[in-house]
């Protein structure tokens, strides 16, 4: 992965924050850093990233077969109401697993920007409002969203049975009987599908829910593999910490920006750690975008 700026925009600040009057160090000079500054730089260095935390809610999170199935599901556009939208439609690898658009576009248009999923295995909360607390639960949300994938649970489970039966059963065990179930049914679907869901027996709903959840757990196993890679900042930090020359790694204005970032500008109050985020929620005071519904962010997310 080429950069880490996408995760809560940390690296954009790191790369772009410069003083009006730049303190420039000539190419032949080596800047001096205090003990406190070196400690701060070490804390932001990707080499300080701890091992990926375990997910106790997903027994398949580190299963290579589950990750392979999850990758296939992630890029399969058949898992949408119009057959044109996959997870990878908005989370494009070549764009850092986001899409570069102001708002996400699936079968409709969302009210928020697409987040990058790089390094989200480290996040205690998922979605902009933190309404999910695991990657697998987050992965299922867009599938049932009317403006993202736009379909329902039995629709997806039928697709798994038709196209991924062998792969699924090799990981999770035998699929349940599905031939008597409606093509479209789900608890969050449009009225007809919701009525079909209510008409199903409890054991059938439980069977469908189990397969649906396993889809999410397979996708999460794949997403856990999507981790940040070193940037020029990380190469700079490693050289600095090894007492090697650093003047050829970052330019003078970038050095000035880094000093501000870890110092007077106090950017690290929010953008800290190797992922440049404190994984918290902040009201930045930015006004609501015109034409979009009111967004209360974490205030609603915490209740879902």
C-alpha angles and dihedrals in degrees: 000000000000102000147011100208094104096072103091088327091278098144093045087063091043093051098039108036107104134154121256087241106038120218098222124202115201117241091251094054127088113212119231119233128197122232089255092051092048089051091051092048091049090053090056095044115109089229087071092060108119123224115287107275118245119254106223090189093062119057089183098051094111098031110121092208091052090049091051091051090045091053091052091050091045092061100034111110091192087081093080139075094254099033091240105089128079131163085258091057090077099020099059116182092214090057097046093271094300130086108236092235127127090235132020117255122207124137082326136004123282127218094237140052120264111260123221113247095208110131095357090136084080095052120101090201132041132205122033090281096042094239093148128053102197136049093236093053090048092050091059096052098074091047090066096036112114091220100040116044092344102201137101143247103268089045090058095042091052089052092051090051092048100044109018106029097124094044093046096047092047088062109027104022132246119348116237122249108280105168093096095049124097118258091236123036135129143138094245099039136108115291099272094048091044090053090049089053092052090050093056121095120255092248091052092049090049091051093050092046091052093053091044092051091048089055088057092047091052092049089048091052088057094044091053087067092058102093134159120264130212120285131197087270090058091050088050092049093048092050091047093049090048090049091242126140113284105176094098095052103062128025122240095259090049090053089051090050091050091052090052092044094057095032137028097005091055092213090152091068085084106007100058138133127039091300091050094235137096090211090236135120123251136184102226094184094241108150121242116273115256116257096019127107118259110280116205092177116194093012088073097029092060091059098050 
